[in-house]
mmCIF file of C-alpha atoms in Angstrom:
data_model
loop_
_atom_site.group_PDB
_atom_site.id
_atom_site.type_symbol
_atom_site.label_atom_id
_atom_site.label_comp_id
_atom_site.label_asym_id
_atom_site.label_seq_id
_atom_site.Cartn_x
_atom_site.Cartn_y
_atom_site.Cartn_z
ATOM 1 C CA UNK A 1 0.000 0.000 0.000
ATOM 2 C CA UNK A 2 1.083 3.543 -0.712
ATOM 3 C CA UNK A 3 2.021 6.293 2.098
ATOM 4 C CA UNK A 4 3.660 9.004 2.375
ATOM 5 C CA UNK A 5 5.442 10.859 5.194
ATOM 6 C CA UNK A 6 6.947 14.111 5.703
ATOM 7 C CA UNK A 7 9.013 14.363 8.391
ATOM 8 C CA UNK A 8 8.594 17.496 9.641
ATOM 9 C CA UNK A 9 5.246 19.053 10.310
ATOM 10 C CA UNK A 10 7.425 22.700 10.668
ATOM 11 C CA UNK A 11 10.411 23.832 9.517
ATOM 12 C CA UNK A 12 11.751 27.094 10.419
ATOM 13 C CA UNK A 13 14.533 28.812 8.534
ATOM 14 C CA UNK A 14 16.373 31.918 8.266
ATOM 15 C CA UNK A 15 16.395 34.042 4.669
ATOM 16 C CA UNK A 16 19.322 33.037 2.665
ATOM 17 C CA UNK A 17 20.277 29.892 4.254
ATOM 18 C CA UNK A 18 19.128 26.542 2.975
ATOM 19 C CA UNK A 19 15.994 24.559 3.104
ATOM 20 C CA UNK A 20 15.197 20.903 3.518
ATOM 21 C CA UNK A 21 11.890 19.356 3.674
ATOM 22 C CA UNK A 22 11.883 15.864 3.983
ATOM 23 C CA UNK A 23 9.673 12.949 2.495
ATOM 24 C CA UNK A 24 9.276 9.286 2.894
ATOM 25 C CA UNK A 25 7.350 7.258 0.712
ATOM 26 C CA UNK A 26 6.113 3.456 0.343
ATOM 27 C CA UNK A 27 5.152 2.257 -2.776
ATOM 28 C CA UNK A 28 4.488 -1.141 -4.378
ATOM 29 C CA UNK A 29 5.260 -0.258 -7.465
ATOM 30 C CA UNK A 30 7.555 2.291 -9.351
ATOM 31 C CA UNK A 31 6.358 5.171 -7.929
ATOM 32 C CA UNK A 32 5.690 8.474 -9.667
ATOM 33 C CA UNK A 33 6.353 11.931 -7.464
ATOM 34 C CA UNK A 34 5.487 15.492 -6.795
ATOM 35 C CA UNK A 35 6.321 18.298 -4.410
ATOM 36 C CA UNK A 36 3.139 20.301 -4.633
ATOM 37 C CA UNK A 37 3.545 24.371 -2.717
ATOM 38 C CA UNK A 38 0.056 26.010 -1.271
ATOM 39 C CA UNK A 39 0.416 29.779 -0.204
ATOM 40 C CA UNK A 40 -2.333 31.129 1.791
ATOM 41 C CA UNK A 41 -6.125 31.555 0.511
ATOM 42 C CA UNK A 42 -4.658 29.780 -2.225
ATOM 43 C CA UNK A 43 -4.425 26.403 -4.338
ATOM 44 C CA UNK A 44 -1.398 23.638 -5.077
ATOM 45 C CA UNK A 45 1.479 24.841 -7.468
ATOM 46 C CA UNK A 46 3.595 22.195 -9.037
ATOM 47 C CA UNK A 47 7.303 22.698 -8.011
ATOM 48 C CA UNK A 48 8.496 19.220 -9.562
ATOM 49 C CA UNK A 49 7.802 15.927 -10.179
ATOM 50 C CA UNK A 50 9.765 12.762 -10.815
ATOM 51 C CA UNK A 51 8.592 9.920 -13.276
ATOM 52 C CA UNK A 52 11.311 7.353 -13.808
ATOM 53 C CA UNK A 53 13.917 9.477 -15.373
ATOM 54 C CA UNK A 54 16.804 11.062 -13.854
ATOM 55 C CA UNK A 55 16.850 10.804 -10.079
ATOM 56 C CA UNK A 56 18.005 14.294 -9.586
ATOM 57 C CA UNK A 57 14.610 16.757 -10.939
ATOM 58 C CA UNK A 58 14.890 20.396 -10.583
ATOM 59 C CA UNK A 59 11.477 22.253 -10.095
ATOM 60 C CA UNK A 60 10.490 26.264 -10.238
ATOM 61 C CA UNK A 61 12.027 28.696 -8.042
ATOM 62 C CA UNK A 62 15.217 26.986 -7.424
ATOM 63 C CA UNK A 63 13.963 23.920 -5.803
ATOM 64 C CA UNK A 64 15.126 20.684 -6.249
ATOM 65 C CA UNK A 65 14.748 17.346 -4.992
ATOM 66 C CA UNK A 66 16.185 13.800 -5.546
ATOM 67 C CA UNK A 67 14.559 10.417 -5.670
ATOM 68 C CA UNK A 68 16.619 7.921 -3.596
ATOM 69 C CA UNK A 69 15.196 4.122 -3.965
ATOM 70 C CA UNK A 70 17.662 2.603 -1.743
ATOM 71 C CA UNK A 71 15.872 4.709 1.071
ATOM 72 C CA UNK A 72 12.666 5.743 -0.275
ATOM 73 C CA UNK A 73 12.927 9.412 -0.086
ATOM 74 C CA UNK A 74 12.086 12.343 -2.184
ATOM 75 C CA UNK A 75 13.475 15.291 -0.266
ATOM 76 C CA UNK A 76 12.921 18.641 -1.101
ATOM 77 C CA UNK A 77 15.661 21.152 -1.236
ATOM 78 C CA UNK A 78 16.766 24.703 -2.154
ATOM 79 C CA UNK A 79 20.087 26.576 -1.521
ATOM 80 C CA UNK A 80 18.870 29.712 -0.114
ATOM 81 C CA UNK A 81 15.212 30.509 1.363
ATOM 82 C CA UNK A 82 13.382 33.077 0.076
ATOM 83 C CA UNK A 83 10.835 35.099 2.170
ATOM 84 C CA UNK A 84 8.305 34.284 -0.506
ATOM 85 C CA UNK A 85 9.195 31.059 -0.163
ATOM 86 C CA UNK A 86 7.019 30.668 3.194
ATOM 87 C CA UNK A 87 4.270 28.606 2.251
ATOM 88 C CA UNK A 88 2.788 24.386 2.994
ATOM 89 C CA UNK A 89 4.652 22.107 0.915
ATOM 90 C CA UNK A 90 3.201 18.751 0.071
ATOM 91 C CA UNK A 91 5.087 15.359 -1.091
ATOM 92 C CA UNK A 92 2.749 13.522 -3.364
ATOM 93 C CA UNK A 93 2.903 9.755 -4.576
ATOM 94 C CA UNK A 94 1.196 7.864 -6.912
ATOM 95 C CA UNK A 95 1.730 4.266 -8.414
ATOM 96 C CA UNK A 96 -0.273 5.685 -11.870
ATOM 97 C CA UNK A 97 -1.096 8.958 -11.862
ATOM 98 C CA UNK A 98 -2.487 8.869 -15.628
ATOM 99 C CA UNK A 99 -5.389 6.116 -14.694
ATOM 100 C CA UNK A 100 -6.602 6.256 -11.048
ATOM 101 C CA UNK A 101 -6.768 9.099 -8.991
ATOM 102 C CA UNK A 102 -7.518 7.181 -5.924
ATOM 103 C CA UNK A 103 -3.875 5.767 -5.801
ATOM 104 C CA UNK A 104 -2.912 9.537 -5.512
ATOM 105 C CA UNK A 105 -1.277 10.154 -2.148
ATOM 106 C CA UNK A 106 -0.812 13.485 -0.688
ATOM 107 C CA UNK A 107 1.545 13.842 2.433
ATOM 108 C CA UNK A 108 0.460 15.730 5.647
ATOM 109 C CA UNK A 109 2.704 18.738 4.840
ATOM 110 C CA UNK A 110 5.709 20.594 5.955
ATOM 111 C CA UNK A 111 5.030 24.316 6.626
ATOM 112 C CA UNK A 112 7.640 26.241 5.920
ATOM 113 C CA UNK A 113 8.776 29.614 7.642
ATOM 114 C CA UNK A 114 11.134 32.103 6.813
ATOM 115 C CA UNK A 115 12.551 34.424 8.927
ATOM 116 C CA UNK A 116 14.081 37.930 7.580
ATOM 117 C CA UNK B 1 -4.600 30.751 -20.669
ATOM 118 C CA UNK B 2 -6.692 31.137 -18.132
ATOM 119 C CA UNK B 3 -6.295 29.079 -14.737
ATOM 120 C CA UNK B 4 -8.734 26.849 -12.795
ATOM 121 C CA UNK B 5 -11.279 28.893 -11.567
ATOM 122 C CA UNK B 6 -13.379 27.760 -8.947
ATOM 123 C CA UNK B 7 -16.677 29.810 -7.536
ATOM 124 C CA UNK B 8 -18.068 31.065 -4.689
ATOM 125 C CA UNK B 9 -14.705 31.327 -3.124
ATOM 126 C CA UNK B 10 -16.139 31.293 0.503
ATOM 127 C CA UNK B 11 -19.234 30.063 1.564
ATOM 128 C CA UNK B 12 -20.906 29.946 4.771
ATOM 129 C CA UNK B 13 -23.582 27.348 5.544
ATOM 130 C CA UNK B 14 -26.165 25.817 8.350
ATOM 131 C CA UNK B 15 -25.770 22.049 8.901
ATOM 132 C CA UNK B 16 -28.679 20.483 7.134
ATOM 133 C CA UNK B 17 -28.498 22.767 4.250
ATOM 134 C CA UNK B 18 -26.867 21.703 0.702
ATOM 135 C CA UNK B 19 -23.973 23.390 -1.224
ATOM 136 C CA UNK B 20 -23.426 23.297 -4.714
ATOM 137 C CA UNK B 21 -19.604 24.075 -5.534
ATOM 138 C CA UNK B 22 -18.421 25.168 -8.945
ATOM 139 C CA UNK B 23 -14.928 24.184 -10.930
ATOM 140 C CA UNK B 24 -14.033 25.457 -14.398
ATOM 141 C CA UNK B 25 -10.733 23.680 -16.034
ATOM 142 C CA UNK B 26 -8.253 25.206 -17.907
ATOM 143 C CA UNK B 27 -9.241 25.395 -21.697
ATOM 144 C CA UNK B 28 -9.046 22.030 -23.039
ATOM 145 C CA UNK B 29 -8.716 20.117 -20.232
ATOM 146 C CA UNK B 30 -11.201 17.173 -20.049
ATOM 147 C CA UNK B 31 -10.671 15.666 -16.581
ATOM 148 C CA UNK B 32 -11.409 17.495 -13.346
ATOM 149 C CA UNK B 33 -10.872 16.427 -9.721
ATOM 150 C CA UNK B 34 -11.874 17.733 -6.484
ATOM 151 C CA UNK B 35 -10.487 16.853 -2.990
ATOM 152 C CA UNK B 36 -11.281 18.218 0.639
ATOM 153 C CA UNK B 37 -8.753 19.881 2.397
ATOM 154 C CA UNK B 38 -8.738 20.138 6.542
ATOM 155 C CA UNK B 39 -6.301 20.630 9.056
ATOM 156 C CA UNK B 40 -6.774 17.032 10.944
ATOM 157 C CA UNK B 41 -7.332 15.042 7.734
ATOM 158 C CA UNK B 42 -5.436 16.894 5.046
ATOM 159 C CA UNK B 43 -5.749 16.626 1.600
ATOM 160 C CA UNK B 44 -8.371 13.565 0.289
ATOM 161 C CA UNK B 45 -9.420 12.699 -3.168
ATOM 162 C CA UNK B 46 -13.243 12.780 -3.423
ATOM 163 C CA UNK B 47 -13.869 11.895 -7.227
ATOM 164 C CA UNK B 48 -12.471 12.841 -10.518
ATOM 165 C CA UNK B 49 -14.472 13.673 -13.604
ATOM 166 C CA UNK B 50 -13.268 12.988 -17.476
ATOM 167 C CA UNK B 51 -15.520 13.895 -20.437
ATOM 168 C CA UNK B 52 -19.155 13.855 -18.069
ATOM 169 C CA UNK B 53 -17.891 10.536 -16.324
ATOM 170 C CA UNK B 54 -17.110 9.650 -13.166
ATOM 171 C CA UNK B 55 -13.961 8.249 -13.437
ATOM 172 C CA UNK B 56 -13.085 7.503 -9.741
ATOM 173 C CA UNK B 57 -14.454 8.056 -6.411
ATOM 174 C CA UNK B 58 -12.969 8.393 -2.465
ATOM 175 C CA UNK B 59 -13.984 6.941 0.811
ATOM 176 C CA UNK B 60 -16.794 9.801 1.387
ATOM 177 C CA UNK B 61 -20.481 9.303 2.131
ATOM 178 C CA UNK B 62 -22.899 9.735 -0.967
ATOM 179 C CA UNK B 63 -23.969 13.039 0.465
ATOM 180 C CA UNK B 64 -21.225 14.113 -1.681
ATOM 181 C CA UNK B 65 -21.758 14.014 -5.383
ATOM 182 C CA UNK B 66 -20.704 15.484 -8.549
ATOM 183 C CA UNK B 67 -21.399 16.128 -11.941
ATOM 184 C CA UNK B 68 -19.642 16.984 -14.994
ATOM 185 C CA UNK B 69 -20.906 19.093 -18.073
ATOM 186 C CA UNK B 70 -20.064 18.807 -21.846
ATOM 187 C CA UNK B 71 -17.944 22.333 -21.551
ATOM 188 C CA UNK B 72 -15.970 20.190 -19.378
ATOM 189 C CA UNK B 73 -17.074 22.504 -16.478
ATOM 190 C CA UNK B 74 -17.715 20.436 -13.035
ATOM 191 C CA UNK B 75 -19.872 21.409 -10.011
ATOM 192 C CA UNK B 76 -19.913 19.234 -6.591
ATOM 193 C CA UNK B 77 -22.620 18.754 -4.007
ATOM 194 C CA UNK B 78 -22.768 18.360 -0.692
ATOM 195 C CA UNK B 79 -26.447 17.403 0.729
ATOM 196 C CA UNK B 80 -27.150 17.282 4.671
ATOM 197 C CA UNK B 81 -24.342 19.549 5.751
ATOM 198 C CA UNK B 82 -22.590 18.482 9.144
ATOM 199 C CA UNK B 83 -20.035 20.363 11.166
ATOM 200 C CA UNK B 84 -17.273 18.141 9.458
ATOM 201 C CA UNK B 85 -17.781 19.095 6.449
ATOM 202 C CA UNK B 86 -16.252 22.531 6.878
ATOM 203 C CA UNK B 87 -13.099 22.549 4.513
ATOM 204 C CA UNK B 88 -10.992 24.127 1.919
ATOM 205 C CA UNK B 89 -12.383 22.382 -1.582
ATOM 206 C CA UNK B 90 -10.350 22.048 -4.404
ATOM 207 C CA UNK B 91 -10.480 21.778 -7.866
ATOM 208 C CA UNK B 92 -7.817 20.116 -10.289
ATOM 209 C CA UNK B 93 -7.640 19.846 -14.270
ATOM 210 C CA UNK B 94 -5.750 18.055 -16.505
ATOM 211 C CA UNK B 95 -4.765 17.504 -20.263
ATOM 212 C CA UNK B 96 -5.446 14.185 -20.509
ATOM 213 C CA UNK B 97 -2.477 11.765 -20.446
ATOM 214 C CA UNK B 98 -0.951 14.505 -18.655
ATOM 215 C CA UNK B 99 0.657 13.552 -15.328
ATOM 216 C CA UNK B 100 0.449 17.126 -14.071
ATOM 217 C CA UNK B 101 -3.066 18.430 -12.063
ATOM 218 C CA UNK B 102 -3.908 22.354 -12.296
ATOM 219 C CA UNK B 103 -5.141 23.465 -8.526
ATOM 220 C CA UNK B 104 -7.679 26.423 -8.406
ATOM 221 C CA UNK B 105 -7.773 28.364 -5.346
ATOM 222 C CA UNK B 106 -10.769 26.689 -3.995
ATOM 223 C CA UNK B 107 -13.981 27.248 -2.275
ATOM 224 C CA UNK B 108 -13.647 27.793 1.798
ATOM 225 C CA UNK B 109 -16.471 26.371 3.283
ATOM 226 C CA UNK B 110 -17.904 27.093 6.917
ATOM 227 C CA UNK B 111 -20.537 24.963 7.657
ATOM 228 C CA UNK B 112 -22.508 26.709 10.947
#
């Protein structure tokens, strides 16, 4: 069965220095994923997503995150925070995103703060 | 283009009442989804709409239904409002094949 966990409900950072949000996944099968970003009052943006080609898949606004199989993660980083940058961030998995929605799993979320 | 829209965007509601939620995709997207979003539950899938079908459906009562129309635009219900049922609902679109959903802003609703 699919899950997902993020590892940190909060994550605090200071502008300029780097972020990490971290993301555990299960999967029985080769697992498609997404880091999805929701700012206040408003709906998911698509920072990246990783399908089966190189493990290493950079996203919008400098993020980046790589899939590791050997520990089933999917970690979400970016050099240097942002003040816009504080926002929810969700790690997404699903076995087959093209043919059944319900296989679509969305993490609990990391909210992320930045401090000036 | 223009993005997902998604109208009212707030709502406020007495339990026993109904709701009627609307979602209009991207231009030429055929498949819609909607999920419910709360702070003790998170994000869940309710049911996802492709050319006036639906495609697949959550764990949710039938008090929530959905319909889609041949524009492609989708509207959800909820019948017998309860307490619980107060939540951000959102709206996704996609090309179809496309692995990548389009969130609209949603539709906060307060259910009183």
């Amino acid at each position: 069965a699919q899950s997902v966990t993020q590892l940190d409900s909060h994550v605090s950072v200071s502008e300029g220095t780097p972020v990490l949000l971290r993301c555990n996944y299960s999967s029985s099968y080769s697992p498609s994923l997404f880091w999805y970003v929701q700012h206040p009052n408003k709906g998911l943006q698509l920072l990246l997503k990783y399908t089966s080609a190189a493990t290493l898949v950079k996203g919008i606004n400098g993020f980046e995150a790589e899939f590791k199989k050997s520990e089933t993660s999917f970690h979400l980083t970016k050099p240097s925070a942002h003040m816009s940058d504080a926002a929810e961030y969700f790690c997404v998995v699903s076995d087959s995103w093209k043919t059944s929605y319900d296989k679509v799993i969305f993490g609990p979320g990391t909210s992320l703060s930045v401090i000036p | 283009k223009a993005g997902v829209t998604q109208t009212p965007r707030y709502l406020i509601k007495t339990r026993g009442q109904q709701v009627t939620l609307s979602c209009s995709p991207i231009s030429g997207h055929r498949s819609v989804s909607w999920y419910q979003q709360t702070p003790g539950q998170g994000l869940q899938f309710l049911f996802e709409y492709f050319s006036e079908t639906q495609r697949n459906k959550g764990n949710f009562p039938g008090r929530f239904s959905g319909r889609q129309f041949s524009n492609s635009r989708s509207e959800m219900n909820v019948s017998t409002l309860e307490l619980g049922d107060s939540a951000l609902y959102l709206c996704a679109s996609r090309e179809t094949g496309a692995t990548v959903q389009f969130f609209g802003p949603g539709t906060r609703l307060t259910v009183l």
